[in-house]
Short mmCIF file of C-alpha atoms in Angstrom, two decimals:
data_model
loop_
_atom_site.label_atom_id
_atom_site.label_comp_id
_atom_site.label_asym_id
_atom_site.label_seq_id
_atom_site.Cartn_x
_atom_site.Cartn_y
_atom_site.Cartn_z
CA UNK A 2 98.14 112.58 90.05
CA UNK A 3 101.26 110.65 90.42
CA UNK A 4 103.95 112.03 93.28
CA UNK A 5 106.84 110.59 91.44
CA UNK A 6 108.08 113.29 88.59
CA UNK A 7 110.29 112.91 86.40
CA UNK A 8 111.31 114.78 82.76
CA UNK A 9 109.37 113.51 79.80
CA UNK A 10 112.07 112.48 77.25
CA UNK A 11 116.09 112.70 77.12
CA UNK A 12 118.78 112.49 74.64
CA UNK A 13 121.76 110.47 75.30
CA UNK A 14 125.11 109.53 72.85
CA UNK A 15 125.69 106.06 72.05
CA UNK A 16 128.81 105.06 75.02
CA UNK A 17 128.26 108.03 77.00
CA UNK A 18 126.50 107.77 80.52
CA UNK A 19 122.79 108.20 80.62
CA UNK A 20 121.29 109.51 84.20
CA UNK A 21 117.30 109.12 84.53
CA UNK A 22 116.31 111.91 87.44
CA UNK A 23 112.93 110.59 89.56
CA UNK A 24 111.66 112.66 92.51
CA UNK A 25 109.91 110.68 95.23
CA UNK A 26 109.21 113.65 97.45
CA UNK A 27 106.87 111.86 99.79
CA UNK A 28 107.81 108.84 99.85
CA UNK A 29 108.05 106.84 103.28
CA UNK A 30 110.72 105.49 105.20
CA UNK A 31 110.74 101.83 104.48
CA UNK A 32 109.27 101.81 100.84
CA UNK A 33 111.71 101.31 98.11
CA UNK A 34 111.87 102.75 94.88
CA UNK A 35 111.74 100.64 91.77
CA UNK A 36 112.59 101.01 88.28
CA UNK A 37 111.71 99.36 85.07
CA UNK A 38 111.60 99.99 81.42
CA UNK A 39 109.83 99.50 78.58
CA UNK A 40 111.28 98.79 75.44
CA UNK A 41 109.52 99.83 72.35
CA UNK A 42 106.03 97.86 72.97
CA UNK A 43 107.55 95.12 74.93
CA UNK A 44 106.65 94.83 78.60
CA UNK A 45 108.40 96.60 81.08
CA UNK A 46 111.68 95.04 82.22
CA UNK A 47 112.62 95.07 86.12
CA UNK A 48 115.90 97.18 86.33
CA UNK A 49 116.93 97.83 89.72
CA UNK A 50 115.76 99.01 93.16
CA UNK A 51 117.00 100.58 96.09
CA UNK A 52 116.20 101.68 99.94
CA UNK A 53 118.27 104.22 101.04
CA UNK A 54 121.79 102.74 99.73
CA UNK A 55 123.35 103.20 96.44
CA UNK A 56 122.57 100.12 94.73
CA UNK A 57 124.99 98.67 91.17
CA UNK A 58 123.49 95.23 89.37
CA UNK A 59 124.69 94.50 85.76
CA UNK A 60 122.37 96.79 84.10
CA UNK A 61 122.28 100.20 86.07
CA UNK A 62 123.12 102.06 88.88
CA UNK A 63 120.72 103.52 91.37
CA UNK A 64 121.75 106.99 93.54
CA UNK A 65 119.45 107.56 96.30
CA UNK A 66 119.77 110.89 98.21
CA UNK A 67 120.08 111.48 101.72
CA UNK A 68 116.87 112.47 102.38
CA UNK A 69 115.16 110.09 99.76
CA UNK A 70 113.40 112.60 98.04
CA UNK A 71 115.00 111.67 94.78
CA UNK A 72 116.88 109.18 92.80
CA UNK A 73 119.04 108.95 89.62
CA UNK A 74 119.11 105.74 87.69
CA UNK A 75 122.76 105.59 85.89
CA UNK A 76 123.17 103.42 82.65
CA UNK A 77 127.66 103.65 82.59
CA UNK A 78 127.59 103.03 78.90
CA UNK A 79 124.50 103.75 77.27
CA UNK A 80 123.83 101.61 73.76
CA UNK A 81 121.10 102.26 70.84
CA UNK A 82 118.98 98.73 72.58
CA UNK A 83 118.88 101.04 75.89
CA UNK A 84 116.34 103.26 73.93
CA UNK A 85 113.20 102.75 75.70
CA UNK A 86 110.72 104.49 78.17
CA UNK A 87 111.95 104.29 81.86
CA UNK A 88 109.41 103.93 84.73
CA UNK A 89 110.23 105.26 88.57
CA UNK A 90 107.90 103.65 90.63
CA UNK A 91 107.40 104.40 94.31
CA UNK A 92 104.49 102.45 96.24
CA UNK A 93 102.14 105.61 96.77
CA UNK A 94 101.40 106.32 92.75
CA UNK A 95 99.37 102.64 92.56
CA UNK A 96 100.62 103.15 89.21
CA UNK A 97 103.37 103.70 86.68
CA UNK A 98 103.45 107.26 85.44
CA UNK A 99 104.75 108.20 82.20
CA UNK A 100 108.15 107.69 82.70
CA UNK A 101 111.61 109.47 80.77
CA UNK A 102 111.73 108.34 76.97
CA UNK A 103 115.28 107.93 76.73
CA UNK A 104 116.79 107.67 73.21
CA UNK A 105 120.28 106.99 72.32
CA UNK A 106 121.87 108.52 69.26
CA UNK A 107 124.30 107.11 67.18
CA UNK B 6 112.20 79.41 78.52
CA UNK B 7 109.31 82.23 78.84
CA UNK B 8 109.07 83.23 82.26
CA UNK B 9 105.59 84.80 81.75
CA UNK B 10 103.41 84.18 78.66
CA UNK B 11 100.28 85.34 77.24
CA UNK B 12 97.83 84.09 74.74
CA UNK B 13 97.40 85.50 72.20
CA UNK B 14 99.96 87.75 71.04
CA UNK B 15 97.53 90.05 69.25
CA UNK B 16 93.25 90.14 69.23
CA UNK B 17 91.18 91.94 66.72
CA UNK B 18 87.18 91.49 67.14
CA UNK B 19 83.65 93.25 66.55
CA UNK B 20 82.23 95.11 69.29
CA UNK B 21 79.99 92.99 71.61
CA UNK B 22 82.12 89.74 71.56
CA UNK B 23 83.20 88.38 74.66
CA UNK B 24 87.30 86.82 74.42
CA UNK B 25 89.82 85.95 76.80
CA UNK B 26 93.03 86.41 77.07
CA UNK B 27 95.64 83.54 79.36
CA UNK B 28 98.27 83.70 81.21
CA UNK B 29 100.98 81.71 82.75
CA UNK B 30 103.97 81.90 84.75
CA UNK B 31 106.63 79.37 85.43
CA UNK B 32 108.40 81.57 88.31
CA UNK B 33 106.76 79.48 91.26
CA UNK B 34 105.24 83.36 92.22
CA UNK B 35 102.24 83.25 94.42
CA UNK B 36 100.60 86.60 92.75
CA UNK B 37 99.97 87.29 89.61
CA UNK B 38 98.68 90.90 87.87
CA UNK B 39 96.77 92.01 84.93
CA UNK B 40 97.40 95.79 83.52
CA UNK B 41 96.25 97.89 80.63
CA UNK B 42 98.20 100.66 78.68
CA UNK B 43 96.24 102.64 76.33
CA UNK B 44 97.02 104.50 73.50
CA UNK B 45 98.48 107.58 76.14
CA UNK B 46 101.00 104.86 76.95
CA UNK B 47 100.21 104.92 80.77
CA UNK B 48 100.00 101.85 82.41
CA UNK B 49 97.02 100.74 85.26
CA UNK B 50 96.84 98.01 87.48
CA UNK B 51 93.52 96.10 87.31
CA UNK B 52 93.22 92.98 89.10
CA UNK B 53 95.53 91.27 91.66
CA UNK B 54 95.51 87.79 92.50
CA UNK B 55 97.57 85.82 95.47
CA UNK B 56 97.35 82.21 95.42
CA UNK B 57 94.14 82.13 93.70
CA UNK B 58 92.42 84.74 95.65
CA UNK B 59 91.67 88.56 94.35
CA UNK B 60 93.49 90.88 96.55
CA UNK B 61 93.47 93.94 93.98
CA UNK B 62 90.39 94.63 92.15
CA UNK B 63 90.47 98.49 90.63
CA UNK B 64 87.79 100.39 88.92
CA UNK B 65 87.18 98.30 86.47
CA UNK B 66 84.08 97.63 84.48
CA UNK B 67 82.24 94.34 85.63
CA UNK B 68 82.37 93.15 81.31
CA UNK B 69 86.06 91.69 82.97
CA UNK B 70 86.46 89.29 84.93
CA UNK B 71 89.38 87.35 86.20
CA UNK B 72 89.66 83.81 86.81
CA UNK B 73 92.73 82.38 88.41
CA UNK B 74 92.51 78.26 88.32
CA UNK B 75 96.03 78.09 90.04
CA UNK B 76 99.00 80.34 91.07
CA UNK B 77 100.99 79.95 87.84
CA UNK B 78 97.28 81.07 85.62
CA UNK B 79 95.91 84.15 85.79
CA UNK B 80 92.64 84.56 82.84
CA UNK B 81 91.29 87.60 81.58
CA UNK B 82 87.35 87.05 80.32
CA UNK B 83 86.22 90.43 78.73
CA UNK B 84 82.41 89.96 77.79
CA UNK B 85 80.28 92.34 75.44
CA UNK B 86 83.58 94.49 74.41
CA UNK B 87 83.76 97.60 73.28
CA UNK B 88 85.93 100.25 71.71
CA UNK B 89 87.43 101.72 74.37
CA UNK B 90 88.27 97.89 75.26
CA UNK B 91 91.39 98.42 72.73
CA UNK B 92 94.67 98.47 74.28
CA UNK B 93 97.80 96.23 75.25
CA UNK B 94 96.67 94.29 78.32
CA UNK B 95 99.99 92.72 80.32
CA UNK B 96 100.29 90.22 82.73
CA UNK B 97 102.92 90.10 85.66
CA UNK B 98 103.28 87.82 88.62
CA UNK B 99 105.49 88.49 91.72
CA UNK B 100 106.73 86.59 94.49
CA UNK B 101 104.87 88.98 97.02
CA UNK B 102 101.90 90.53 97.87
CA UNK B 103 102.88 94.20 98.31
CA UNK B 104 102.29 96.07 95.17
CA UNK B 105 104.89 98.01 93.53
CA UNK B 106 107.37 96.84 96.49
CA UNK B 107 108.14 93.34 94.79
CA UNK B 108 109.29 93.16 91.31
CA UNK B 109 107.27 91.92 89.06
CA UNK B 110 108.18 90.45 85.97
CA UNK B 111 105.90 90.85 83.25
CA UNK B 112 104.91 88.98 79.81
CA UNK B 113 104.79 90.51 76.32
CA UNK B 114 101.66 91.63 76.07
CA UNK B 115 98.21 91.12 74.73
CA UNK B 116 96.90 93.46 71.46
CA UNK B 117 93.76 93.73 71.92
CA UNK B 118 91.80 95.97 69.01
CA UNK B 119 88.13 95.87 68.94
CA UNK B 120 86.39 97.22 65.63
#
């Protein structure tokens, strides 16, 4: 079973922020932590991915802990196109889990 | 233009055929990546391929079989295909060899239903 957790579905408002939890309990020192999403039946979409630092591209923020154990991907403004299943994906799952289905409401 | 594409877009076909699906990628990446999602929506790695060479082979029934004529193709052959066969099949390349430390950029998807 997959080490990386994370809650099955959330709600967010249209405009409001949206913030995606992921645990990564075990992962290791120098493996980053990568997240994608899948919109609708698309394929997944590369969003972000981060170390140890906080990391900020055009689409999302990333929050890293101290300790690594978890991460929060951060959408600032959250629009009805951001509905879509988000993947956390740490090196040691050899696979993508089943992600957060996000939805934004009107 | 499309950074990764597959052919075709969508597959329907009796049980027992053998198909193929391609792949291509115009991102100068050295490995490429096939995956299936099934209908539970999770998504599996199945075959790997740097610079022409398999470097990820999963459980995967020997009916598929990859063929990778250069870096920018990666082919899917599925022979004698059955029902369980159904599902989207994606393809992905990266620019390195370390899976699921590189991002990969993936194409739209093959739907593959077998009757």
């Amino acid at each position: 079973d997959a080490k990386t957790t994370q809650p099955p579905s959330m709600d967010c408002a249209e405009g409001r922020a949206a913030n995606l939890p992921c645990n990564h309990s075990t992962i290791s020192g120098n493996e980053y932590v990568y997240w994608y999403r899948q919109i609708h039946s698309q394929g997944p979409q590369y969003i972000i991915h981060g170390l140890k630092n906080n990391e900020t591209n055009e689409m999302a923020s990333l929050i890293i802990t101290e300790d690594r154990k978890s991460s929060t991907l951060i959408l600032p403004h959250a629009t009805l196109r951001d509905t879509a299943v988000y993947y956390c994906i740490a090196p040691y799952d050899m696979r993508f889990g089943a992600g957060t289905r996000l939805t934004v409401k009107p | 233009d499309t950074a990764v594409s597959q052919t075709p877009k969508y597959l329907v076909t009796q049980m027992g055929n053998d198909k193929s699906i391609k792949c291509e990628q115009n991102l100068g990446h050295d490995t490429m990546y096939w995956y299936k999602q099934d209908s539970k929506k999770f998504l599996k790695i199945m075959f790997s391929y740097n610079n022409k060479e398999l470097i990820i082979n999963e459980t995967v029934p020997n009916r598929f079989s990859p063929k990778s004529p250069d870096k920018a193709h990666l082919n899917l052959h599925i022979n004698s295909l059955e029902l369980g066969d159904s599902a989207v099949y994606f393809c992905a390349s990266s620019d390195g060899t370390v899976l699921y430390q590189e991002t990969q950029y993936f194409g739209p998807g093959t739907r593959l239903l077998v009757l």
